[in-house]
Coordinates of C-alpha atoms and ligand atoms in Angstrom, one line a residue:
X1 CA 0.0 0.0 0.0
X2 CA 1.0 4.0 -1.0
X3 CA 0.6 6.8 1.5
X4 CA -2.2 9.2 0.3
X5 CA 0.4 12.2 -1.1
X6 CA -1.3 15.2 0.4
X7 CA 2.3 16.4 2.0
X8 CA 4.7 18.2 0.2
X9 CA 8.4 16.4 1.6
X10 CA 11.7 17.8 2.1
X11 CA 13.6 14.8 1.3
X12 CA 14.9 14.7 5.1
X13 CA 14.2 11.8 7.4
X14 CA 14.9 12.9 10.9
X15 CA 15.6 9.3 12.8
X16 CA 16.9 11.6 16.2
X17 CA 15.9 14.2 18.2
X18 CA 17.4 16.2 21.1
X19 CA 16.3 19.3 22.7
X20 CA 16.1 21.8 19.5
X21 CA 18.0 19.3 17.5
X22 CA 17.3 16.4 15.0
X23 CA 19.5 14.3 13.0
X24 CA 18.6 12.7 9.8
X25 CA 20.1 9.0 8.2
X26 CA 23.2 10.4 8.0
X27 CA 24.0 11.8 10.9
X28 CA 23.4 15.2 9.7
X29 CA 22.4 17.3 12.6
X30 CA 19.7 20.4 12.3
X31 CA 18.4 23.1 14.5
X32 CA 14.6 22.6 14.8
X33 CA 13.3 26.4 15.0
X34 CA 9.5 24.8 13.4
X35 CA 8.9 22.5 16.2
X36 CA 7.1 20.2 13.6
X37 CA 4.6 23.4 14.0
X38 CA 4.8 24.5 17.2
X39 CA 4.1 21.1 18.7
X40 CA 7.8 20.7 20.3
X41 CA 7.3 22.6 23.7
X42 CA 9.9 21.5 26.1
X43 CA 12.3 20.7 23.3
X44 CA 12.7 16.8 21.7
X45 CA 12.6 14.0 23.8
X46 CA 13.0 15.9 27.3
X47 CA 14.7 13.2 29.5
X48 CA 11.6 13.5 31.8
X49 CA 9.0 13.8 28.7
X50 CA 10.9 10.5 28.2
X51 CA 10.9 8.8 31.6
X52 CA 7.2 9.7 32.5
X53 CA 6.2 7.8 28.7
X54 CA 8.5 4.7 29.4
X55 CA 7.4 4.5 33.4
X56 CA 3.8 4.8 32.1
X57 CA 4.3 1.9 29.6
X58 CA 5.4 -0.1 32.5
X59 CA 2.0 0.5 34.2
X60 CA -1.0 0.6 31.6
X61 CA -1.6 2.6 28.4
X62 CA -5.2 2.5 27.9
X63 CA -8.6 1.8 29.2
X64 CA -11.9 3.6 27.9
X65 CA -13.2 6.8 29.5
X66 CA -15.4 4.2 31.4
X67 CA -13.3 3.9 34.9
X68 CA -11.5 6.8 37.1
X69 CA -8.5 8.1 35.5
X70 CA -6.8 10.2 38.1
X71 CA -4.2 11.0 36.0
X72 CA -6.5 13.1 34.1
X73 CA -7.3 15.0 37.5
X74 CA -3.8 15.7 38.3
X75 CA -3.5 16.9 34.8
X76 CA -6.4 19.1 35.5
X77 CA -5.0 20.3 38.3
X78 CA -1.5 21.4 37.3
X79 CA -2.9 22.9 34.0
X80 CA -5.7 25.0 36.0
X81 CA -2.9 26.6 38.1
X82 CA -0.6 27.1 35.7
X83 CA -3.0 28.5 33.1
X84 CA -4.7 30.9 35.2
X85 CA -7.9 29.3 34.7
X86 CA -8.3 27.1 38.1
X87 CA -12.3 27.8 38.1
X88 CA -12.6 25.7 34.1
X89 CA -13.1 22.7 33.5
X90 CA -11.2 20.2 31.3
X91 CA -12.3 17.9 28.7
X92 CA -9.6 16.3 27.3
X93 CA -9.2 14.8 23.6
X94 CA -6.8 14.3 20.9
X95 CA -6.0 17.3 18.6
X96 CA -6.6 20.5 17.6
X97 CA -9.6 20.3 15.3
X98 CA -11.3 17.8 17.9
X99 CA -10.6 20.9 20.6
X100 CA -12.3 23.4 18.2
X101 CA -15.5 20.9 17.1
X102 CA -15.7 20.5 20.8
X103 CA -16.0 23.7 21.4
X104 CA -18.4 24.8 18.6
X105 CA -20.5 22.2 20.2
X106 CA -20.2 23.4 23.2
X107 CA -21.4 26.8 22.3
X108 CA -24.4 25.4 20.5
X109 CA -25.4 23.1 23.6
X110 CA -25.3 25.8 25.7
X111 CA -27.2 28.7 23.7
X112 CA -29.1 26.7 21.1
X113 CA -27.9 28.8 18.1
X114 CA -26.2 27.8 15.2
X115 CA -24.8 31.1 13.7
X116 CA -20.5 31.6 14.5
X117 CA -18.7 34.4 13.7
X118 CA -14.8 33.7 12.6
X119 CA -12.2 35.4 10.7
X120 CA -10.4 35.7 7.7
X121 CA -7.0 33.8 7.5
X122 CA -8.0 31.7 11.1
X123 CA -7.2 28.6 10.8
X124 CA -9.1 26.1 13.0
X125 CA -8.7 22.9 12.2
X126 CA -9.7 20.2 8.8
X127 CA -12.3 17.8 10.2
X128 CA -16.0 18.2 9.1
X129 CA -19.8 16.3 9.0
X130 CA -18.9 13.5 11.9
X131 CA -21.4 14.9 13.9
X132 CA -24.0 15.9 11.0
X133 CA -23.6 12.2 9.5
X134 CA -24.8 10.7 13.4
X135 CA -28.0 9.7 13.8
X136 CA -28.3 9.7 18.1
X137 CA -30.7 11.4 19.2
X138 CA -28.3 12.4 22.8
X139 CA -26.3 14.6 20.7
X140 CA -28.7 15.9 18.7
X141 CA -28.6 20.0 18.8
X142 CA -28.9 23.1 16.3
X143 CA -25.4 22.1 15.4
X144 CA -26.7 19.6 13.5
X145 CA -27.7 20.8 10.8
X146 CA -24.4 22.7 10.5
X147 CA -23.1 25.9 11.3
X148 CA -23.6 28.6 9.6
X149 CA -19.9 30.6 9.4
X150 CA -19.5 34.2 8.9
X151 CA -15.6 35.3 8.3
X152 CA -14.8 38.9 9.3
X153 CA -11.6 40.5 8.7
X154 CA -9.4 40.8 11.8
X155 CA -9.5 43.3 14.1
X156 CA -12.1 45.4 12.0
X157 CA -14.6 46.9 14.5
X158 CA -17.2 48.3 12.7
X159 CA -17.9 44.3 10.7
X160 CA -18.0 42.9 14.0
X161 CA -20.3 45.2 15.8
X162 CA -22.8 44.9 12.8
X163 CA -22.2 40.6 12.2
X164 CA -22.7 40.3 16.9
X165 CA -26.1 39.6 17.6
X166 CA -28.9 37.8 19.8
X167 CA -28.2 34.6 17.0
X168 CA -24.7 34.0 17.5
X169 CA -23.8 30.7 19.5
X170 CA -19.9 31.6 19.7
X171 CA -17.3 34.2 18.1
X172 CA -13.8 31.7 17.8
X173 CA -10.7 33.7 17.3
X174 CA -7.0 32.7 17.1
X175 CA -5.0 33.9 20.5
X176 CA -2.4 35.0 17.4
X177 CA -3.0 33.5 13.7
X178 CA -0.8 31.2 12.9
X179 CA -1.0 29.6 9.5
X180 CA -2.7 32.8 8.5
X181 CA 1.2 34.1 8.9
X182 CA 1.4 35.2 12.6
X183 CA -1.6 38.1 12.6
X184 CA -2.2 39.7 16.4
X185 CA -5.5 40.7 17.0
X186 CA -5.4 44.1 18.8
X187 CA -6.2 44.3 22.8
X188 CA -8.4 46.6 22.3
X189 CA -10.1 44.1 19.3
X190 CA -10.2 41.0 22.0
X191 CA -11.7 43.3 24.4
X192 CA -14.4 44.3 22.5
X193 CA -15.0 40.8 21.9
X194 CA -15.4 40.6 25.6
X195 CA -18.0 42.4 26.2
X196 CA -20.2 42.3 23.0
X197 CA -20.1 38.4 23.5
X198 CA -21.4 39.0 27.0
X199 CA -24.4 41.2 25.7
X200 CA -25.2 38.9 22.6
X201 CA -25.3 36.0 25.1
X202 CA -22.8 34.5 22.8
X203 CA -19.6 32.4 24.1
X204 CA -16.1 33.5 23.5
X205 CA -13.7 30.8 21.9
X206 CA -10.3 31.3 22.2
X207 CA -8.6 28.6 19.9
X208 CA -4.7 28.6 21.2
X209 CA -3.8 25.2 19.8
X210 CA -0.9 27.0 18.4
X211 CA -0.1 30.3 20.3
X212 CA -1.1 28.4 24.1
X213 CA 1.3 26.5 26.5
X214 CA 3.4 29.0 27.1
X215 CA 4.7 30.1 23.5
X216 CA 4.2 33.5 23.6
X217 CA 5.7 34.3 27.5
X218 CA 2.2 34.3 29.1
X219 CA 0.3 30.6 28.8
X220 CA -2.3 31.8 26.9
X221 CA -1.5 34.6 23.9
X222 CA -4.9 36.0 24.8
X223 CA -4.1 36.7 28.6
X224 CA -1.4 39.5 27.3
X225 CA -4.9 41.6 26.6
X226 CA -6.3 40.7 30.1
X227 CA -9.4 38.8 29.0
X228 CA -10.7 35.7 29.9
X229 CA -12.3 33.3 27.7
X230 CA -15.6 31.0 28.1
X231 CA -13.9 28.4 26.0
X232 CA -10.1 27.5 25.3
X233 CA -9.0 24.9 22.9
X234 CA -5.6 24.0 23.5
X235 CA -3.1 20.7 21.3
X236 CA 0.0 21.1 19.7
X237 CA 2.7 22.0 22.7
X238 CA 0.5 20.3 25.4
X239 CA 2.3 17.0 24.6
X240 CA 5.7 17.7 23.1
X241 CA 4.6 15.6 20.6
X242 CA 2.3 13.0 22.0
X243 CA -1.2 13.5 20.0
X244 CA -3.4 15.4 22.6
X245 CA -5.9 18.0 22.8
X246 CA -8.5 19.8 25.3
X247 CA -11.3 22.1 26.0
X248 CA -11.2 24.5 28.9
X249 CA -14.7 24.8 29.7
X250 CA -16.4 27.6 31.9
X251 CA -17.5 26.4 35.0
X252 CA -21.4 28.3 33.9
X253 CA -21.6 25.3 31.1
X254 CA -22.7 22.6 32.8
X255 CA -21.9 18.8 31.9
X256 CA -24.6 15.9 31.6
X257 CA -23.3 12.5 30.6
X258 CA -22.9 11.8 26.9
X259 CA -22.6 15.6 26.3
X260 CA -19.1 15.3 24.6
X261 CA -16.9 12.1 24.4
X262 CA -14.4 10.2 22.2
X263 CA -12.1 7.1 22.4
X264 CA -8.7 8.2 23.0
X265 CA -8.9 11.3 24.7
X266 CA -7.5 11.2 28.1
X267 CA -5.4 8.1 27.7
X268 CA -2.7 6.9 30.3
X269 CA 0.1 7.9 27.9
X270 CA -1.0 11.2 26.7
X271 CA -2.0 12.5 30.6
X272 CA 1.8 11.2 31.4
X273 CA 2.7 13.2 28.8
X274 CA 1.1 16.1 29.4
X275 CA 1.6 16.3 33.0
X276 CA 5.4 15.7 31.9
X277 CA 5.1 19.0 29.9
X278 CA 3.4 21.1 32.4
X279 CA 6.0 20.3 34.8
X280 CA 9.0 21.0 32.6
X281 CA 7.6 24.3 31.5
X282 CA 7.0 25.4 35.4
X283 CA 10.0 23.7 36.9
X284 CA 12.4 25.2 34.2
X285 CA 10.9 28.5 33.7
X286 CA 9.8 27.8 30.3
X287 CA 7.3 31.0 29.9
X288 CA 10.0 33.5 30.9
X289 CA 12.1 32.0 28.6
X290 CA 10.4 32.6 25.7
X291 CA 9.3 35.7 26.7
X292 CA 13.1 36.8 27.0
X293 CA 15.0 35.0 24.1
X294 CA 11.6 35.9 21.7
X295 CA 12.0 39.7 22.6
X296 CA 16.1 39.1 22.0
X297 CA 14.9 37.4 18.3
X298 CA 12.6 40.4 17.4
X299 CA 15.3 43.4 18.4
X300 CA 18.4 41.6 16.4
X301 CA 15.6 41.1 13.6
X302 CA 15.1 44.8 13.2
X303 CA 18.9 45.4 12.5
X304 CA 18.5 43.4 9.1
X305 CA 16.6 46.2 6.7
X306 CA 15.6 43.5 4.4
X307 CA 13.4 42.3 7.0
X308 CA 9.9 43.3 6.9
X309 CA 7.1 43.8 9.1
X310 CA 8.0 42.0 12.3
X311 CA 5.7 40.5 14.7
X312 CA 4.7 38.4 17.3
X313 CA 5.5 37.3 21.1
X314 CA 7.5 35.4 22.5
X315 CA 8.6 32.5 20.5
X316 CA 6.1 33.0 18.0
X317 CA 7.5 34.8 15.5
X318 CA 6.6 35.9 12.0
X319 CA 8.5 38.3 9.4
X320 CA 8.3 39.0 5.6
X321 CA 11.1 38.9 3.1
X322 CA 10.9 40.8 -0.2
X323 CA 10.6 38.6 -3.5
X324 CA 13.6 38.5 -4.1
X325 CA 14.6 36.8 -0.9
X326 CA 11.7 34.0 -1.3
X327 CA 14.7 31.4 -1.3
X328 CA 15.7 32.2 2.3
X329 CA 13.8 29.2 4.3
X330 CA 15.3 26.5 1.2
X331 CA 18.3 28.2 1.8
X332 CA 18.7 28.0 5.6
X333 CA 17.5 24.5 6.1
X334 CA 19.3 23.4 2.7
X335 CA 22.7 25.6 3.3
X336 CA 22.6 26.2 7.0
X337 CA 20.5 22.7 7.8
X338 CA 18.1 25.2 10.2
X339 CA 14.3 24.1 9.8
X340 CA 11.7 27.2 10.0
X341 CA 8.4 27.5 9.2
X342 CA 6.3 29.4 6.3
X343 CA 3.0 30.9 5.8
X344 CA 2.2 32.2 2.3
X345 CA 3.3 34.3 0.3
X346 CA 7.0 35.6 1.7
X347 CA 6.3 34.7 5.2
X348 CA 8.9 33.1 7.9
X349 CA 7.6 31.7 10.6
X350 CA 9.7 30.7 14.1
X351 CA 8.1 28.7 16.7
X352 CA 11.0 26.7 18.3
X353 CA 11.1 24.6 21.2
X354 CA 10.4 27.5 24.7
X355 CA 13.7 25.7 25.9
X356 CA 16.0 27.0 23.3
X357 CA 19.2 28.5 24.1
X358 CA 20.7 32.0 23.3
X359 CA 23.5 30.9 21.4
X360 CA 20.8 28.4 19.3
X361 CA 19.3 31.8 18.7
X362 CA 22.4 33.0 17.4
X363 CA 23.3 29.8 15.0
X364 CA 19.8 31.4 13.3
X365 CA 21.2 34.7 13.4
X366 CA 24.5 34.3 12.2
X367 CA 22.8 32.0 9.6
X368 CA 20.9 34.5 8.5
X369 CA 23.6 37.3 8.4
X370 CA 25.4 35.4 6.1
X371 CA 22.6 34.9 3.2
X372 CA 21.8 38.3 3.3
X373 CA 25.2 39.3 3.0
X374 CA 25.5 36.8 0.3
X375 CA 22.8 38.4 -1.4
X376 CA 23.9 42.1 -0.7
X377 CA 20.7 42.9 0.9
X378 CA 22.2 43.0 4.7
Ligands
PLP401 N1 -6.1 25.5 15.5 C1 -5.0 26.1 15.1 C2 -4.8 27.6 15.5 C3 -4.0 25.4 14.4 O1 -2.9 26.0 14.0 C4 -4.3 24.1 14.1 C5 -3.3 23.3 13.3 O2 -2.4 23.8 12.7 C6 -5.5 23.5 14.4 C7 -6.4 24.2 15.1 C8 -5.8 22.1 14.1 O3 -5.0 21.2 14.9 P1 -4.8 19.7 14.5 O4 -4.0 19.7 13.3 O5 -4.1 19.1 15.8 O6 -6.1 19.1 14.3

């Protein structure tokens, strides 16, 4: 049997990994500033990322969400306090478009609408129709017959005062866009969301499967404005890795059994792992990290003029290159052997492991010092 080829490849097969660093067939050894998209949080294969996986192997793997997990609680627990959001509750699953459909559930459940208000370049996920193609009557709500999406352009005020209204189940925003090319919403924007939400009687859903866990210096991108979210969908960083996902749920929205659900979410391994993350990024300081060495990335940036348009927080970093500079990423992981990331059209994206070091900061800048020289456009 083929694979289904819907990847583009580099032809690179990274058989290691360490910290921000992989190694391919060959031995050849490459700094990781993509994270395999902001997935690597603690950097690759953490010894105690590692020990927590192999010591929960020993024990058991998986049972069905039929029997107390307590590993779930203590996972919970550590990612209530750490997050800021002690008072939500958790329900745990296994990626980032699970989070999101969660979520939009959610939001329906709880208002009975079917109307959601998103915007432009968000990205939110690729799964659609499981829920429309199931015929049990526990889970049926307005969402089943689909939402009906309207996309707004980001940060525009007037579009989203006239789109709120008394028909909207939930407005779902990005904490910062990240396949959309690192795009901030304003403060001021999320605010606004705040409290028009709160008159509309619609929920707030702040999708942070990419900017969350710490990335941008504060644990959730969103919390830089000072706002708090009804629901928070969280993946990527939360297991280094490991495939797992959750929904931070207001304590208002109340459970009843069948609700939400799935198979794999909440597993032995993926709590181990995830507890094993939260720990790291407390016990080592993670968050201040990437607060410090992101801030450190975005000042040497600004010395290179052929940089454009700079932005982001912490270790999630975006910049634009004039066209004629649209080989840089080729050239830095084919000439330099440093992975980035890209968003269309002349977009680099960083989103390296929150563990990395200053002077793996500086391989990047030096690296990058050199093609510009190269190309007289320092
Ligand atoms: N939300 C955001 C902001 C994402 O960046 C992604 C994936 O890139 C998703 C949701 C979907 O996550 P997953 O690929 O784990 O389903």
């Amino acid at each position: 049997m083929k694979l289904f080829d819907v990847y583009p490849l580099f032809a690179i097969e990274p058989v290691k990994a360490s910290g921000s660093w992989l190694w391919d067939r060959e031995g050849k050894k490459y700094l990781d500033l993509y994270g395999g998209h902001a997935v690597i949080s603690i950097g690759h294969n953490h010894p105690r990322f590692v020990e927590a996986l192999k010591s929960q192997l020993d024990q058991i793997s998986f049972y069905s969400n039929s029997v107390k997990n307590s590993l779930q609680e203590k996972l919970a627990e550590k990612l209530g306090q750490l997050s800021g959001y002690p008072g939500h509750h958790l329900f745990l699953c296994n990626s980032g478009a699970e989070a999101n459909e969660n979520a939009l559930k959610l939001a329906s459940f709880v208002t009975g609408r079917k109307k959601i208000i998103a915007f432009k370049k968000a990205f939110h996920g690729r799964t659609s129709g499981a829920v429309a193609a199931t015929d049990n009557p526990k889970i049926v709500a307005p969402f089943n017959a689909g939402h009906e999406i309207v996309f707004l352009p980001l940060n525009d005020v007037d579009a989203f005062r006239n789109a709120i209204n008394e028909e909207v189940a939930a407005v779902i925003i990005e904490g910062i866009q990240g396949v959309g090319g690192i795009q901030l919403p304003d403060d001021s924007f999320l605010r606004l969301l705040v409290s028009e939400c709160k008159k509309a009687g619609a929920l707030l859903i702040l999708d942070e499967v990419q900017s969350g866990y710490g990335r941008t210096g504060k644990f959730f991108a969103h919390q830089h404005a000072g706002i708090e979210a009804d629901l928070i969908t969280i993946a990527k960083g939360m297991g280094n890795g490991f495939p797992i996902g959750g929904v931070l749920i207001h304590p208002t929205i109340k459970p009843w059994s069948g609700m939400l659900g799935t198979t794999f979410g909440g597993n032995y391994l993926a709590c181990a792992a995830g507890l094993a993350v939260l720990e790291v990024i407390d016990g080592q300081e993670l968050m201040a990290n990437a607060a410090k060495l992101g801030t450190y990335w975005m000042e040497q940036l600004a010395t290179f003029p052929a940089i454009l348009h700079i932005r982001g927080k912490g270790l999630m970093i975006g910049f634009d290159l004039p066209d004629s500079l649209a080989g840089l990423r080729k050239d830095l992981l084919f000439k330099h052997s440093i992975f980035t990331g890209e968003a269309k059209p002349n977009t680099v994206r960083l989103l390296p492991s929150l563990a990395l070091t200053k002077a793996e900061a500086d391989i990047f800048l030096e690296a990058l010092a050199a093609e510009l020289k190269q190309t007289a456009v320092l």
